[in-house]
Structures are given as C-alpha cells and as structure tokens.
Coordinates of C-alpha atoms and ligand atoms in Angstrom, one line a residue:
X1 CA 7.6 -56.4 77.1
X2 CA 7.8 -52.6 76.9
X3 CA 4.7 -51.0 78.2
X4 CA 3.0 -47.8 77.2
X5 CA 0.8 -46.9 80.2
X6 CA -2.1 -44.6 79.5
X7 CA -3.7 -42.8 82.4
X8 CA -5.9 -39.7 83.1
X9 CA -6.0 -39.5 86.9
X10 CA -4.2 -40.6 90.0
X11 CA -2.1 -43.4 88.5
X12 CA -2.4 -45.7 91.5
X13 CA -2.5 -48.6 89.0
X14 CA 0.7 -47.3 87.4
X15 CA 2.2 -47.3 90.8
X16 CA 1.2 -50.9 91.3
X17 CA 2.7 -51.9 88.0
X18 CA 6.0 -50.1 88.9
X19 CA 6.0 -51.9 92.3
X20 CA 5.5 -55.3 90.7
X21 CA 8.4 -54.6 88.3
X22 CA 10.6 -53.4 91.2
X23 CA 9.8 -56.5 93.2
X24 CA 10.5 -58.9 90.3
X25 CA 6.9 -60.1 90.1
X26 CA 6.5 -58.5 86.7
X27 CA 9.1 -58.9 84.0
X28 CA 8.4 -55.7 82.0
X29 CA 9.6 -52.2 81.5
X30 CA 7.4 -49.1 81.6
X31 CA 8.7 -47.5 78.5
X32 CA 6.5 -44.4 78.5
X33 CA 3.5 -43.0 80.3
X34 CA 0.9 -41.0 78.3
X35 CA -2.0 -38.9 79.4
X36 CA -4.7 -36.8 77.8
X37 CA -4.5 -34.6 81.0
X38 CA -1.2 -32.8 81.2
X39 CA -1.6 -32.0 84.9
X40 CA -2.7 -35.4 86.1
X41 CA -0.9 -37.0 89.1
X42 CA -0.1 -40.2 87.0
X43 CA 2.4 -38.1 85.0
X44 CA 4.0 -36.8 88.1
X45 CA 4.4 -40.4 89.4
X46 CA 6.1 -41.3 86.1
X47 CA 8.4 -38.4 86.3
X48 CA 9.3 -39.3 89.9
X49 CA 10.5 -42.7 88.6
X50 CA 12.4 -41.1 85.7
X51 CA 10.0 -42.6 83.1
X52 CA 9.4 -40.6 79.9
X53 CA 6.0 -39.1 80.3
X54 CA 3.9 -36.9 78.1
X55 CA 0.6 -35.0 78.6
X56 CA -1.0 -34.6 75.3
X57 CA -4.1 -32.4 75.2
X58 CA -6.7 -33.3 72.7
X59 CA -7.7 -29.6 72.4
X60 CA -4.4 -29.0 70.7
X61 CA -5.3 -31.2 67.7
X62 CA -7.9 -30.7 65.0
X63 CA -9.4 -34.2 65.4
X64 CA -9.1 -37.5 67.3
X65 CA -6.9 -39.2 64.7
X66 CA -4.3 -36.4 64.9
X67 CA -4.4 -36.5 68.7
X68 CA -3.9 -40.3 68.7
X69 CA -1.2 -40.0 66.0
X70 CA 0.8 -37.9 68.5
X71 CA 0.3 -40.4 71.3
X72 CA 1.4 -43.2 69.0
X73 CA 4.5 -41.3 68.0
X74 CA 5.5 -41.0 71.6
X75 CA 4.9 -44.7 72.2
X76 CA 7.0 -45.6 69.1
X77 CA 9.8 -43.3 70.1
X78 CA 10.2 -45.3 73.3
X79 CA 9.7 -48.7 71.6
X80 CA 6.5 -49.6 73.5
X81 CA 5.0 -52.8 72.2
X82 CA 2.1 -53.3 74.6
X83 CA -0.5 -50.7 75.8
X84 CA -2.1 -50.6 79.2
X85 CA -5.1 -48.4 79.7
X86 CA -5.0 -47.8 83.5
X87 CA -7.6 -45.2 84.2
X88 CA -7.4 -43.6 80.7
X89 CA -10.8 -41.9 80.4
X90 CA -11.0 -41.7 76.6
X91 CA -12.4 -44.0 74.0
X92 CA -9.6 -45.3 71.8
X93 CA -10.1 -44.6 68.2
X94 CA -8.8 -46.7 65.3
X95 CA -5.4 -44.9 65.2
X96 CA -4.5 -45.8 68.7
X97 CA -6.0 -49.3 68.6
X98 CA -4.3 -50.0 65.2
X99 CA -0.9 -49.4 66.8
X100 CA -1.4 -52.1 69.4
X101 CA -3.5 -54.8 67.8
X102 CA -4.1 -57.6 70.3
X103 CA -1.6 -55.9 72.6
X104 CA -3.8 -53.4 74.4
X105 CA -5.7 -54.0 77.6
X106 CA -8.0 -51.9 79.8
X107 CA -8.8 -52.1 83.5
X108 CA -12.4 -51.4 84.5
X109 CA -13.8 -51.1 88.0
X110 CA -16.8 -53.4 87.6
X111 CA -17.6 -57.0 86.6
X112 CA -18.2 -56.5 82.9
X113 CA -20.5 -56.7 81.0
X114 CA -22.2 -55.0 83.9
X115 CA -21.7 -51.3 84.4
X116 CA -19.5 -50.3 81.4
X117 CA -18.5 -46.7 80.8
X118 CA -18.1 -43.9 83.3
X119 CA -18.8 -44.1 87.1
X120 CA -19.0 -47.9 87.2
X121 CA -18.7 -47.9 91.0
X122 CA -21.6 -45.5 91.3
X123 CA -23.6 -47.5 88.8
X124 CA -23.0 -50.7 90.8
X125 CA -24.2 -49.0 94.1
X126 CA -27.2 -47.5 92.4
X127 CA -28.2 -50.9 91.0
X128 CA -28.0 -52.4 94.5
X129 CA -25.8 -55.3 93.6
X130 CA -24.2 -57.4 96.4
X131 CA -21.0 -58.1 94.4
X132 CA -19.0 -56.0 92.1
X133 CA -15.3 -56.0 91.3
X134 CA -12.9 -55.4 88.4
X135 CA -12.2 -56.6 84.9
X136 CA -9.1 -56.7 82.7
X137 CA -10.0 -57.0 79.1
X138 CA -8.7 -56.5 75.6
X139 CA -9.6 -53.3 73.9
X140 CA -11.9 -53.4 70.9
X141 CA -13.9 -50.7 69.2
X142 CA -16.6 -50.6 71.9
X143 CA -16.7 -49.1 75.3
X144 CA -15.5 -51.7 77.8
X145 CA -16.7 -54.5 75.4
X146 CA -13.5 -56.4 74.5
X147 CA -12.7 -60.0 75.4
X148 CA -12.4 -60.6 79.1
X149 CA -9.0 -61.8 80.4
X150 CA -9.5 -61.7 84.1
X151 CA -12.0 -60.6 86.7
X152 CA -12.1 -60.5 90.5
X153 CA -15.1 -60.0 92.7
X154 CA -15.4 -57.5 95.5
X155 CA -18.4 -57.7 97.9
X156 CA -20.6 -54.6 98.1
X157 CA -21.2 -53.8 101.8
X158 CA -24.3 -52.2 103.2
X159 CA -22.1 -49.5 104.7
X160 CA -20.5 -48.7 101.3
X161 CA -20.5 -45.4 99.6
X162 CA -18.7 -44.7 96.3
X163 CA -15.4 -43.8 97.9
X164 CA -15.3 -46.9 100.2
X165 CA -16.3 -49.4 97.5
X166 CA -13.9 -47.7 95.0
X167 CA -11.0 -48.0 97.5
X168 CA -11.6 -51.8 98.0
X169 CA -11.9 -52.3 94.2
X170 CA -8.6 -50.4 93.8
X171 CA -6.8 -52.8 96.2
X172 CA -7.9 -55.8 94.0
X173 CA -7.0 -54.0 90.8
X174 CA -3.5 -53.3 92.1
X175 CA -2.9 -57.1 92.3
X176 CA -4.9 -58.2 89.2
X177 CA -3.4 -55.8 86.6
X178 CA 0.3 -56.7 87.2
X179 CA -0.7 -60.4 87.4
X180 CA -2.4 -60.2 83.9
X181 CA 0.6 -58.3 82.5
X182 CA 2.9 -61.0 83.7
X183 CA 0.8 -63.6 81.9
X184 CA 1.4 -61.6 78.7
X185 CA 5.1 -61.3 79.5
X186 CA 5.2 -65.1 79.7
X187 CA 3.2 -65.4 76.5
X188 CA 0.5 -67.4 78.2
X189 CA -2.5 -65.5 76.8
X190 CA -4.2 -66.8 73.7
X191 CA -7.2 -65.1 72.1
X192 CA -9.9 -66.9 70.2
X193 CA -12.7 -64.6 69.3
X194 CA -14.5 -63.6 72.5
X195 CA -12.7 -66.2 74.5
X196 CA -9.3 -65.8 76.1
X197 CA -7.3 -68.8 77.1
X198 CA -4.6 -68.4 79.7
X199 CA -2.1 -71.3 79.9
X200 CA -1.7 -72.7 83.3
X201 CA -5.1 -71.6 84.7
X202 CA -7.7 -74.2 85.7
Ligands
GRF301 C1 -9.3 -47.6 88.1 O1 -10.3 -47.9 89.1 C2 -9.7 -48.3 86.8 O2 -10.4 -49.4 86.9 C3 -10.4 -47.2 86.1 O3 -9.9 -46.0 86.5 C4 -9.3 -46.1 87.8 C5 -7.9 -45.6 87.7 O4 -7.3 -45.4 88.9 N1 -10.5 -47.4 84.7 P1 -5.8 -45.0 89.0 O5 -5.6 -43.7 88.2 O6 -4.9 -46.1 88.5 O7 -5.6 -44.7 90.5

C-alpha cells in the first residue's frame, strides 16, 4: 500500500503513521505528503524523513478542480494508491475523491455523527458531553459523513479545556489511524453501503 498523506497542520498523525511503519506494525509506505498550506509543519516532517512532499496553494489555481488536479498529479507521480486525510482542512471535491474511490479515509476528532466540521473538540466541550473521541471513516461527498470504520471514545473531564481534551484525543488517534491502515494493508476492510465490515473483529 502506497499512501498519499494529506495534511494542513502539525502532522502529528503523519508522525504516528511513520513510527508505525518504522516499527513494523504497519506494512505500508508513505509515498508522498501533500498539503494545501506550503508552510505547514507536516511538510517539514515529511522532508525530514526524505519523503516527497508538496505544498500546493489553492490560491494559485483558478478553481478547486484545477487545484485538486495538481494534487492528484503529485499522488500519481509517486504511485500512491491510498489516500489518508490526516488533518487536511479542506473539503475534497470530485476530482480528488475520484482518484481514490473506496481508498480514501479521514480522521476526525469526535465521535461522528456528532460534531462534524471544524473545531470538533470545541463543539464537544460546548455541548457538555461526558464522552468524545475520534473517528476514522471513508470519505464521501459530505463533510465527515462517510461510512465509519473505527471509533474510540475519550472521556471528557470537568477540568478539560480545548487544548487538554485535544491532546488526549490525539493520543488515541495516533494509535487508531495506523491500526486502521494496517487493516486495509491486510485487505480486511469490506464496505457495504453505510456499513463497514472488518474481518477478524468481533
Ligand atoms: C487531528 O486531530 C485530526 O482528527 C483532525 O486534525 C488533527 C490533525 O492533527 N482532522 P495533526 O496535524 O495530525 O497533528
């Protein structure tokens, strides 16, 4: 499995993917890292690992399709066959989704369908929930609406603020995302409409 990892920010989940590959827990290669923010730390992490990485600025293109065509060209150049949105803060259009049909997942810092979209951690705190968490799901045309593959809960503590809760959700994400990728690498994930069946899980 040759991954195209899409990120817009820190790239701590990219780091978790790379660590899982290096430890042998994940049988995959990060073929390329792509970002819509040319100065983001995720790209610097990729460069530090010698991974091809590209910051592609949407402002340099006349429309979303042209921007995504450029992203897809980079992904194809490095023979990526699976896309991971790990903190990529843009909605994928048909051009990008069409390049990775059934082979594109997103990581979201809440228990979907609760709190989709931006600032999911802040949304959870504002709603006063006792439990939040993270979700890995397939990407469809909506915002954080695709079929759910895996979720893990994180308790919301009374002492939490956005930074503290986000940090604990991150810890869980860093284990869950490589785990899900390894399921794909082992060809254990089967999609049936909204339902995802993972071989070997109870
Ligand atoms: C993660 O919390 C992920 O759920 C969300 O964006 C964040 C990315 O963090 N979509 P990082 O860039 O991997 O550190």
